[in-house]
Amino acid sequence: LAKTTQPISMDSYEGQEVNITCSHNNIATNDYITWYQQFPSQGPRFIIQGYKTKVTNEVASLFIPADRKSSTLSLPRVSLSDTAVYYCLVGSGAGSYQLTFGKGTKLSVIP
Amino acid sequence: DVKVTQSSRYLVKRTGEKVFLECVQDMDHENMFWYRQDPGLGLRLIYFSYDVKMKEKGDIPEGYSVSREKKERFSLILESASTNQTSMYLCASSFPGPGGETQYFGPGTRLLVL
């Protein structure tokens, strides 16, 4: 399982775009990158998943460079309700049942 | 929507008690997981199960056991609770995809062992 490294914490003002970068130098060819969001006293929630280039959904965008050794979760115009811990995971469906959650990035949105 | 429910949101037990945490999912998922979450340590995998009556150890299985008699239900058992097992316990179920497992989590059980 590829190990991931993220910043421990980030602060942002409301309305700003937030970019959280995750490094995964040992990512395997079959691995995808997945991000989860966790609010206090709740379980993590799936946000977005991608393999290469760019993926966008109604919540976020995920940018993955050609070498795939890192990825960036982009949250447009954050609000106070985006205050949460964000986890970056790397894995594949090739016989791999478990995912490894690191310590995540605690995002604090300031009014 | 996938629903994962856990039997209790809060639980207080005494040292040495046997503790059962129950988890039920309603989406016919093959795989189920138990994690614990502690401040500064993130989520740590205790056990997972990829089929009925099958189980695999995660990163921190010591002091825990699991049971999966039915596909929708995955139980975590603390044979003799200790104070260092005070934690938030999270259950998840998942389905496999090309990008690996997409996990759906329950609301968590906050366990206090006195």
Coordinates of N, CA and C in Angstrom, one line a residue:
Chain A
L1 N 0.8 -1.2 0.0 CA 0.0 0.0 0.0 C 0.9 1.2 0.0
A2 N 0.6 2.2 -0.9 CA 1.4 3.4 -1.0 C 1.1 4.3 0.2
K3 N 2.2 4.8 0.7 CA 2.0 5.7 1.9 C 1.7 7.1 1.3
T4 N 0.9 7.9 2.1 CA 0.6 9.2 1.7 C 1.1 10.2 2.7
T5 N 1.4 11.4 2.3 CA 1.8 12.5 3.2 C 1.0 13.7 2.9
Q6 N 0.4 14.3 3.9 CA -0.4 15.5 3.7 C 0.0 16.5 4.8
P7 N -0.3 17.8 4.6 CA -0.1 18.8 5.7 C -1.1 18.4 6.9
I8 N -0.6 18.7 8.1 CA -1.4 18.3 9.2 C -2.6 19.3 9.4
S9 N -2.4 20.5 9.0 CA -3.5 21.5 9.2 C -3.4 22.6 8.2
M10 N -4.5 23.3 7.9 CA -4.6 24.4 7.0 C -5.7 25.3 7.5
D11 N -5.5 26.6 7.3 CA -6.5 27.6 7.6 C -6.9 28.4 6.4
S12 N -8.1 28.7 6.2 CA -8.6 29.5 5.1 C -9.7 30.4 5.5
Y13 N -9.9 31.5 4.8 CA -11.0 32.4 5.0 C -12.2 31.9 4.1
E14 N -13.3 32.2 4.6 CA -14.6 31.9 3.8 C -14.5 32.5 2.4
G15 N -15.0 31.8 1.4 CA -15.0 32.3 0.1 C -13.8 32.1 -0.7
Q16 N -12.7 31.6 -0.1 CA -11.4 31.4 -0.8 C -11.4 29.9 -1.4
E17 N -10.6 29.7 -2.4 CA -10.4 28.4 -2.9 C -9.3 27.8 -2.0
V18 N -9.5 26.5 -1.7 CA -8.5 25.8 -0.8 C -7.9 24.6 -1.6
N19 N -6.6 24.5 -1.6 CA -5.9 23.4 -2.3 C -5.1 22.6 -1.3
I20 N -5.4 21.3 -1.1 CA -4.7 20.4 -0.2 C -4.0 19.4 -1.1
T21 N -2.7 19.4 -0.9 CA -1.8 18.5 -1.6 C -1.4 17.3 -0.8
C22 N -1.4 16.2 -1.5 CA -1.0 14.9 -0.9 C 0.1 14.3 -1.8
S23 N 1.1 13.8 -1.1 CA 2.2 13.2 -1.9 C 2.1 11.7 -1.7
H24 N 2.4 11.0 -2.8 CA 2.3 9.5 -2.7 C 3.4 9.0 -3.7
N25 N 4.6 9.1 -3.3 CA 5.7 8.8 -4.2 C 5.8 7.3 -4.7
N26 N 5.2 6.4 -3.9 CA 5.3 5.0 -4.3 C 4.0 4.4 -4.9
I27 N 3.2 5.3 -5.5 CA 2.0 4.9 -6.0 C 2.2 3.9 -7.1
A28 N 1.4 2.8 -7.1 CA 1.5 1.7 -8.1 C 0.7 2.0 -9.4
T29 N 1.0 1.3 -10.4 CA 0.3 1.6 -11.7 C -1.2 1.5 -11.6
N30 N -1.7 0.5 -10.8 CA -3.1 0.3 -10.8 C -3.8 1.1 -9.7
D31 N -3.1 1.9 -8.9 CA -3.7 2.6 -7.8 C -4.4 3.9 -8.3
Y32 N -5.6 4.1 -7.6 CA -6.3 5.3 -7.7 C -6.1 6.2 -6.5
I33 N -6.5 7.4 -6.6 CA -6.4 8.4 -5.5 C -7.8 8.8 -5.1
T34 N -8.1 8.6 -3.8 CA -9.4 8.9 -3.3 C -9.3 9.9 -2.1
W35 N -10.3 10.8 -2.0 CA -10.3 11.7 -0.9 C -11.6 11.5 -0.1
Y36 N -11.5 11.6 1.2 CA -12.6 11.5 2.1 C -12.6 12.7 3.0
Q37 N -13.8 13.1 3.5 CA -14.0 14.2 4.4 C -14.6 13.7 5.7
Q38 N -14.2 14.3 6.8 CA -14.8 13.8 8.1 C -15.1 15.0 8.9
F39 N -16.4 15.2 9.3 CA -16.8 16.2 10.2 C -16.6 15.6 11.6
P40 N -16.5 16.5 12.6 CA -16.4 16.0 14.0 C -17.6 15.1 14.4
S41 N -17.3 14.1 15.1 CA -18.3 13.1 15.6 C -19.0 12.4 14.5
Q42 N -18.5 12.3 13.3 CA -19.1 11.6 12.2 C -18.0 10.7 11.6
G43 N -18.5 9.7 10.8 CA -17.6 8.9 10.1 C -17.1 9.6 8.8
P44 N -16.0 9.2 8.2 CA -15.6 9.8 7.0 C -16.6 9.6 5.8
R45 N -16.5 10.6 4.9 CA -17.5 10.5 3.8 C -16.7 10.6 2.5
F46 N -16.9 9.8 1.5 CA -16.3 9.8 0.2 C -16.5 11.1 -0.5
I47 N -15.5 11.8 -1.0 CA -15.7 13.0 -1.8 C -15.4 12.8 -3.3
I48 N -14.2 12.3 -3.6 CA -13.8 12.3 -5.0 C -12.7 11.2 -5.2
Q49 N -12.7 10.7 -6.4 CA -11.7 9.7 -6.8 C -11.2 9.9 -8.2
G50 N -9.9 9.7 -8.4 CA -9.4 9.9 -9.8 C -8.1 9.0 -10.0
Y51 N -7.8 8.9 -11.3 CA -6.6 8.1 -11.7 C -5.5 9.0 -12.3
K52 N -5.9 9.9 -13.2 CA -4.9 10.8 -13.7 C -5.6 12.1 -14.2
T53 N -4.9 13.1 -14.5 CA -5.4 14.4 -15.0 C -6.3 15.1 -14.0
K54 N -7.5 15.3 -14.4 CA -8.4 16.1 -13.6 C -9.8 15.5 -13.5
V55 N -10.3 15.5 -12.3 CA -11.7 15.0 -12.0 C -12.5 16.1 -11.3
T56 N -13.7 16.3 -11.7 CA -14.5 17.3 -11.0 C -15.9 16.8 -10.7
N57 N -16.4 17.1 -9.5 CA -17.8 16.8 -9.2 C -18.4 18.0 -8.6
E58 N -19.6 17.8 -8.0 CA -20.3 19.0 -7.4 C -19.6 19.5 -6.1
V59 N -18.7 18.7 -5.6 CA -18.1 19.1 -4.3 C -16.7 19.7 -4.5
A60 N -15.9 19.0 -5.3 CA -14.5 19.3 -5.4 C -13.9 19.0 -6.7
S61 N -12.7 19.4 -6.9 CA -11.9 18.9 -8.1 C -10.6 18.2 -7.6
L62 N -10.1 17.3 -8.4 CA -8.9 16.6 -8.0 C -8.0 16.7 -9.2
F63 N -6.8 17.2 -8.9 CA -5.8 17.4 -10.0 C -4.6 16.4 -9.7
I64 N -4.3 15.6 -10.8 CA -3.3 14.6 -10.7 C -2.3 14.8 -11.8
P65 N -1.0 15.1 -11.5 CA 0.0 15.4 -12.6 C 0.4 14.1 -13.3
A66 N 1.1 14.2 -14.3 CA 1.4 13.1 -15.2 C 2.2 12.0 -14.4
D67 N 3.1 12.4 -13.5 CA 3.9 11.4 -12.8 C 3.1 10.7 -11.7
R68 N 2.0 11.3 -11.3 CA 1.0 10.7 -10.3 C 1.6 10.6 -8.9
K69 N 2.7 11.2 -8.7 CA 3.4 11.1 -7.3 C 2.8 12.1 -6.3
S70 N 1.8 12.9 -6.8 CA 1.1 13.8 -5.9 C -0.3 14.0 -6.4
S71 N -1.1 14.6 -5.6 CA -2.4 15.0 -6.1 C -2.9 16.2 -5.3
T72 N -3.8 17.0 -5.8 CA -4.3 18.1 -5.1 C -5.8 18.2 -5.1
L73 N -6.4 18.2 -3.9 CA -7.8 18.4 -3.8 C -8.1 19.9 -3.7
S74 N -9.0 20.3 -4.6 CA -9.4 21.7 -4.6 C -10.8 21.9 -4.3
L75 N -11.0 22.7 -3.2 CA -12.4 23.1 -2.8 C -12.7 24.5 -3.1
P76 N -13.6 24.8 -4.0 CA -13.9 26.1 -4.5 C -14.7 26.9 -3.4
R77 N -14.3 28.1 -3.2 CA -15.1 29.0 -2.3 C -15.6 28.3 -1.1
V78 N -14.7 28.1 -0.2 CA -15.1 27.3 1.0 C -16.0 28.1 1.9
S79 N -16.8 27.4 2.7 CA -17.6 28.0 3.7 C -17.3 27.4 5.0
L80 N -17.9 27.9 6.1 CA -17.6 27.4 7.4 C -17.9 26.0 7.5
S81 N -18.9 25.5 6.8 CA -19.3 24.1 6.9 C -18.3 23.2 6.2
D82 N -17.3 23.7 5.6 CA -16.3 22.9 5.0 C -15.2 22.6 6.0
T83 N -15.3 23.1 7.2 CA -14.3 22.8 8.3 C -14.4 21.3 8.6
A84 N -13.3 20.6 8.4 CA -13.4 19.1 8.5 C -11.9 18.6 8.4
V85 N -11.8 17.3 8.6 CA -10.5 16.7 8.3 C -10.6 16.0 6.9
Y86 N -9.6 16.2 6.1 CA -9.6 15.6 4.7 C -8.5 14.5 4.6
Y87 N -8.9 13.4 4.2 CA -8.0 12.2 4.1 C -7.7 11.9 2.6
C88 N -6.4 11.7 2.3 CA -6.0 11.2 1.0 C -5.7 9.8 1.1
L89 N -6.2 8.9 0.2 CA -5.9 7.5 0.2 C -5.5 7.1 -1.2
V90 N -4.6 6.0 -1.2 CA -4.2 5.5 -2.5 C -4.4 4.0 -2.4
G91 N -5.0 3.4 -3.5 CA -5.3 2.0 -3.5 C -5.9 1.6 -4.8
S92 N -6.1 0.3 -5.0 CA -6.7 -0.2 -6.2 C -7.6 -1.3 -5.9
G93 N -8.4 -1.7 -6.9 CA -9.3 -2.8 -6.7 C -8.7 -4.1 -7.0
A94 N -7.4 -4.1 -7.3 CA -6.8 -5.4 -7.7 C -6.5 -6.3 -6.5
G95 N -7.5 -6.9 -5.9 CA -7.3 -7.8 -4.8 C -7.0 -7.1 -3.5
S96 N -7.2 -5.8 -3.4 CA -6.8 -5.0 -2.2 C -8.1 -4.7 -1.5
Y97 N -8.3 -5.2 -0.4 CA -9.6 -5.0 0.3 C -9.5 -3.8 1.2
Q98 N -8.3 -3.5 1.8 CA -8.3 -2.5 2.8 C -7.7 -1.2 2.3
L99 N -8.1 -0.1 2.9 CA -7.5 1.2 2.6 C -6.8 1.7 3.8
T100 N -5.8 2.4 3.6 CA -5.0 3.0 4.8 C -5.3 4.5 4.9
F101 N -5.9 4.8 6.0 CA -6.1 6.2 6.3 C -5.0 6.8 7.1
G102 N -4.4 7.9 6.6 CA -3.3 8.6 7.3 C -4.0 9.5 8.4
K103 N -3.2 10.5 8.8 CA -3.8 11.4 9.8 C -4.6 12.5 9.3
G104 N -4.6 12.7 8.0 CA -5.4 13.7 7.3 C -5.0 15.1 7.5
T105 N -5.7 16.0 6.9 CA -5.4 17.4 7.0 C -6.6 18.1 7.6
K106 N -6.4 18.8 8.7 CA -7.5 19.5 9.4 C -7.6 20.9 8.8
L107 N -8.7 21.1 8.1 CA -9.0 22.4 7.5 C -9.9 23.2 8.4
S108 N -9.5 24.4 8.7 CA -10.3 25.3 9.5 C -10.6 26.5 8.6
V109 N -11.9 26.7 8.5 CA -12.4 27.9 7.7 C -12.8 29.0 8.6
I110 N -12.2 30.1 8.4 CA -12.4 31.3 9.3 C -13.3 32.3 8.7
P111 N -14.3 32.8 9.5 CA -15.2 33.8 8.9 C -14.6 35.1 8.5
Chain B
D1 N -29.6 5.5 -0.9 CA -28.4 5.8 -0.2 C -27.9 4.6 0.7
V2 N -26.7 4.4 0.7 CA -26.1 3.4 1.6 C -26.3 3.8 3.0
K3 N -26.7 2.8 3.8 CA -26.9 3.1 5.3 C -26.1 2.1 6.1
V4 N -25.2 2.7 6.9 CA -24.5 1.8 7.9 C -24.8 2.3 9.3
T5 N -25.4 1.4 10.1 CA -25.8 1.8 11.4 C -25.0 1.0 12.4
Q6 N -24.8 1.7 13.5 CA -24.0 1.1 14.7 C -25.0 1.1 15.9
S7 N -24.8 0.1 16.7 CA -25.8 -0.2 17.7 C -25.9 1.0 18.8
S8 N -24.8 1.6 19.1 CA -24.8 2.7 20.1 C -24.0 3.8 19.6
R9 N -24.4 5.0 20.0 CA -23.5 6.2 19.8 C -22.6 6.4 20.9
Y10 N -23.0 6.1 22.1 CA -22.2 6.3 23.3 C -22.3 5.0 24.2
L11 N -21.2 4.6 24.8 CA -21.2 3.4 25.6 C -20.2 3.6 26.7
V12 N -20.6 3.3 28.0 CA -19.7 3.3 29.1 C -19.6 1.9 29.7
K13 N -18.4 1.4 29.8 CA -18.2 0.1 30.3 C -17.1 0.1 31.4
R14 N -17.1 -1.0 32.2 CA -16.0 -1.1 33.2 C -14.9 -2.0 32.7
T15 N -13.7 -1.8 33.3 CA -12.6 -2.6 33.0 C -12.9 -4.1 33.2
G16 N -12.6 -4.9 32.2 CA -12.8 -6.4 32.4 C -14.1 -6.8 31.8
E17 N -15.0 -5.9 31.5 CA -16.3 -6.3 30.9 C -16.1 -6.8 29.5
K18 N -17.0 -7.6 29.0 CA -17.0 -8.0 27.6 C -17.9 -7.1 26.9
V19 N -17.5 -6.5 25.8 CA -18.2 -5.5 25.1 C -18.5 -5.9 23.6
F20 N -19.7 -5.7 23.2 CA -20.1 -6.0 21.8 C -20.5 -4.7 21.1
L21 N -19.9 -4.5 20.0 CA -20.3 -3.4 19.2 C -20.8 -4.0 17.9
E22 N -22.1 -3.5 17.5 CA -22.7 -4.1 16.4 C -22.8 -3.1 15.2
C23 N -22.7 -3.6 14.0 CA -22.7 -2.8 12.8 C -23.6 -3.5 11.8
V24 N -24.5 -2.8 11.2 CA -25.4 -3.4 10.1 C -25.3 -2.4 8.9
Q25 N -25.2 -3.1 7.7 CA -25.3 -2.3 6.5 C -26.4 -2.9 5.6
D26 N -27.0 -2.0 4.8 CA -28.2 -2.4 4.1 C -28.0 -2.4 2.5
M27 N -26.7 -2.5 2.1 CA -26.5 -2.4 0.7 C -25.8 -3.7 0.1
D28 N -25.9 -4.8 0.8 CA -25.4 -6.0 0.3 C -23.9 -6.0 0.0
H29 N -23.2 -5.2 0.7 CA -21.7 -5.1 0.4 C -21.0 -6.3 0.9
E30 N -20.0 -6.7 0.2 CA -19.2 -7.9 0.6 C -18.3 -7.6 1.8
N31 N -17.7 -6.4 1.8 CA -16.7 -6.1 2.7 C -17.1 -5.2 3.8
M32 N -16.6 -5.5 5.0 CA -16.9 -4.6 6.2 C -15.7 -4.5 7.0
F33 N -15.6 -3.4 7.7 CA -14.4 -2.9 8.4 C -14.7 -2.4 9.8
W34 N -13.8 -2.6 10.7 CA -13.9 -1.9 12.0 C -12.6 -1.1 12.2
Y35 N -12.7 0.2 12.5 CA -11.6 1.1 12.8 C -11.8 1.7 14.2
R36 N -10.7 2.1 14.7 CA -10.8 3.0 15.9 C -10.1 4.3 15.6
Q37 N -10.6 5.4 16.2 CA -10.0 6.7 15.9 C -9.7 7.4 17.2
D38 N -8.4 7.8 17.3 CA -8.0 8.5 18.5 C -7.3 9.8 18.1
P39 N -7.4 10.8 18.9 CA -6.8 12.1 18.6 C -5.3 12.0 18.2
G40 N -5.0 12.6 17.1 CA -3.6 12.6 16.7 C -3.1 11.3 16.0
L41 N -4.0 10.3 16.0 CA -3.5 9.0 15.4 C -4.3 8.7 14.1
G42 N -5.4 9.5 13.8 CA -6.2 9.2 12.6 C -7.0 7.9 12.8
L43 N -7.4 7.3 11.7 CA -8.1 6.0 11.7 C -7.2 4.9 11.6
R44 N -7.4 3.9 12.5 CA -6.5 2.7 12.4 C -7.4 1.4 12.3
L45 N -7.1 0.6 11.4 CA -7.9 -0.6 11.0 C -7.7 -1.7 12.0
I46 N -8.8 -2.2 12.6 CA -8.7 -3.3 13.6 C -8.9 -4.6 12.9
Y47 N -10.0 -4.8 12.3 CA -10.3 -6.0 11.5 C -11.1 -5.7 10.3
F48 N -11.1 -6.6 9.3 CA -12.0 -6.5 8.2 C -12.5 -7.8 7.8
S49 N -13.6 -7.8 7.1 CA -14.2 -9.1 6.6 C -14.6 -9.0 5.2
Y50 N -14.2 -9.9 4.3 CA -14.5 -9.8 2.9 C -15.6 -10.8 2.5
D51 N -16.1 -11.5 3.5 CA -17.2 -12.5 3.2 C -17.7 -13.0 4.6
V52 N -18.9 -13.6 4.5 CA -19.5 -14.2 5.7 C -18.5 -15.2 6.3
K53 N -18.3 -15.1 7.6 CA -17.5 -16.0 8.4 C -16.0 -15.8 8.0
M54 N -15.6 -14.9 7.2 CA -14.2 -14.6 6.9 C -13.8 -13.4 7.6
K55 N -12.5 -13.3 8.1 CA -12.0 -12.2 8.8 C -10.5 -12.1 8.5
E56 N -10.1 -10.8 8.6 CA -8.6 -10.6 8.4 C -8.2 -9.6 9.4
K57 N -7.0 -9.7 10.0 CA -6.5 -8.7 11.0 C -6.1 -7.5 10.2
G58 N -6.4 -6.4 10.9 CA -5.9 -5.1 10.4 C -4.6 -4.8 11.1
D59 N -4.4 -3.5 11.3 CA -3.1 -3.0 11.9 C -3.0 -3.2 13.4
I60 N -4.2 -3.2 14.1 CA -4.2 -3.2 15.6 C -5.2 -4.2 16.1
P61 N -5.1 -5.5 15.8 CA -6.1 -6.4 16.3 C -6.1 -6.9 17.7
E62 N -5.0 -6.6 18.4 CA -4.8 -7.1 19.7 C -5.9 -6.6 20.7
G63 N -6.5 -7.6 21.4 CA -7.5 -7.2 22.4 C -8.9 -7.2 21.8
Y64 N -9.0 -7.5 20.5 CA -10.3 -7.5 19.8 C -10.5 -8.8 19.1
S65 N -11.8 -9.1 18.9 CA -12.2 -10.2 17.9 C -13.4 -9.7 17.2
V66 N -13.8 -10.4 16.1 CA -14.9 -10.0 15.3 C -15.7 -11.3 15.0
S67 N -16.9 -11.0 14.5 CA -17.8 -12.0 14.1 C -18.7 -11.6 12.9
R68 N -18.8 -12.4 11.9 CA -19.6 -12.1 10.8 C -20.4 -13.3 10.4
E69 N -21.5 -13.5 11.0 CA -22.4 -14.6 10.8 C -23.3 -14.4 9.6
K70 N -23.7 -13.1 9.4 CA -24.6 -12.7 8.2 C -23.9 -11.6 7.5
K71 N -24.2 -11.6 6.2 CA -23.5 -10.6 5.3 C -23.7 -9.2 5.8
E72 N -24.9 -8.8 6.3 CA -25.1 -7.5 6.6 C -24.6 -7.0 8.0
R73 N -24.1 -8.0 8.8 CA -23.8 -7.6 10.2 C -22.4 -8.0 10.5
F74 N -21.7 -7.1 11.1 CA -20.3 -7.3 11.5 C -20.1 -6.8 12.9
S75 N -19.7 -7.7 13.8 CA -19.6 -7.3 15.2 C -18.2 -7.2 15.7
L76 N -17.9 -6.3 16.5 CA -16.6 -6.1 17.1 C -16.7 -6.5 18.6
I77 N -15.8 -7.3 19.1 CA -15.9 -7.8 20.5 C -14.6 -7.4 21.2
L78 N -14.8 -6.8 22.4 CA -13.7 -6.6 23.3 C -13.8 -7.6 24.4
E79 N -13.0 -8.6 24.3 CA -13.1 -9.7 25.3 C -13.0 -9.3 26.7
S80 N -12.2 -8.4 27.0 CA -12.0 -7.9 28.4 C -11.6 -6.5 28.3
A81 N -12.5 -5.6 28.4 CA -12.3 -4.2 28.1 C -11.2 -3.6 29.0
S82 N -10.3 -2.8 28.4 CA -9.3 -2.1 29.2 C -9.4 -0.6 28.9
T83 N -8.9 0.2 29.8 CA -9.0 1.7 29.7 C -8.3 2.2 28.4
N84 N -7.3 1.5 27.9 CA -6.7 1.9 26.6 C -7.5 1.6 25.4
Q85 N -8.7 1.0 25.6 CA -9.6 0.8 24.5 C -10.7 1.9 24.5
T86 N -10.6 2.8 25.3 CA -11.4 4.0 25.2 C -11.1 4.7 23.9
S87 N -12.2 4.9 23.1 CA -11.9 5.4 21.8 C -13.2 5.6 21.0
M88 N -13.1 6.2 19.8 CA -14.3 6.2 18.9 C -14.1 5.0 17.9
Y89 N -15.1 4.2 17.8 CA -15.1 3.0 16.9 C -16.0 3.3 15.7
L90 N -15.4 3.1 14.6 CA -16.1 3.3 13.3 C -16.2 2.1 12.5
C91 N -17.4 1.8 12.0 CA -17.7 0.6 11.2 C -17.9 1.2 9.8
A92 N -17.4 0.4 8.8 CA -17.6 0.8 7.4 C -18.0 -0.5 6.5
S93 N -18.7 -0.2 5.5 CA -18.8 -1.3 4.5 C -18.4 -0.7 3.1
S94 N -18.1 -1.6 2.2 CA -17.6 -1.1 0.9 C -17.9 -2.0 -0.2
F95 N -17.8 -1.5 -1.4 CA -17.9 -2.3 -2.6 C -16.6 -2.0 -3.4
P96 N -16.1 -3.0 -4.1 CA -14.9 -2.8 -4.9 C -15.2 -2.1 -6.2
G97 N -14.2 -1.3 -6.6 CA -14.3 -0.7 -8.0 C -12.9 -0.6 -8.5
P98 N -12.8 -0.1 -9.7 CA -11.4 0.0 -10.3 C -10.5 0.9 -9.5
G99 N -11.1 1.8 -8.7 CA -10.2 2.6 -7.9 C -10.1 2.1 -6.4
G100 N -10.4 0.9 -6.2 CA -10.3 0.4 -4.9 C -11.6 0.4 -4.2
E101 N -11.6 0.2 -2.9 CA -12.8 0.2 -2.1 C -13.3 1.6 -1.9
T102 N -14.6 1.8 -2.1 CA -15.3 3.0 -1.7 C -16.0 2.7 -0.4
Q103 N -15.6 3.3 0.7 CA -16.1 2.9 2.0 C -17.2 3.8 2.5
Y104 N -18.2 3.2 3.1 CA -19.3 4.0 3.6 C -19.3 3.7 5.2
F105 N -19.2 4.8 5.9 CA -19.0 4.7 7.3 C -20.3 4.9 8.1
G106 N -20.4 4.3 9.3 CA -21.4 4.5 10.2 C -21.1 5.8 11.0
P107 N -22.0 6.1 11.9 CA -21.9 7.4 12.7 C -20.8 7.2 13.8
G108 N -20.4 6.0 14.2 CA -19.4 5.8 15.2 C -20.0 5.5 16.6
T109 N -19.3 4.8 17.4 CA -19.6 4.6 18.8 C -18.5 5.1 19.6
R110 N -18.8 6.0 20.5 CA -17.8 6.5 21.4 C -17.8 5.7 22.7
L111 N -16.8 4.9 22.9 CA -16.7 4.0 24.0 C -15.8 4.6 25.1
L112 N -16.3 4.6 26.3 CA -15.5 5.0 27.5 C -15.4 3.8 28.4
V113 N -14.1 3.4 28.7 CA -13.9 2.2 29.6 C -13.3 2.8 30.9
L114 N -14.1 2.6 32.0 CA -13.6 3.1 33.3 C -12.9 2.1 34.1

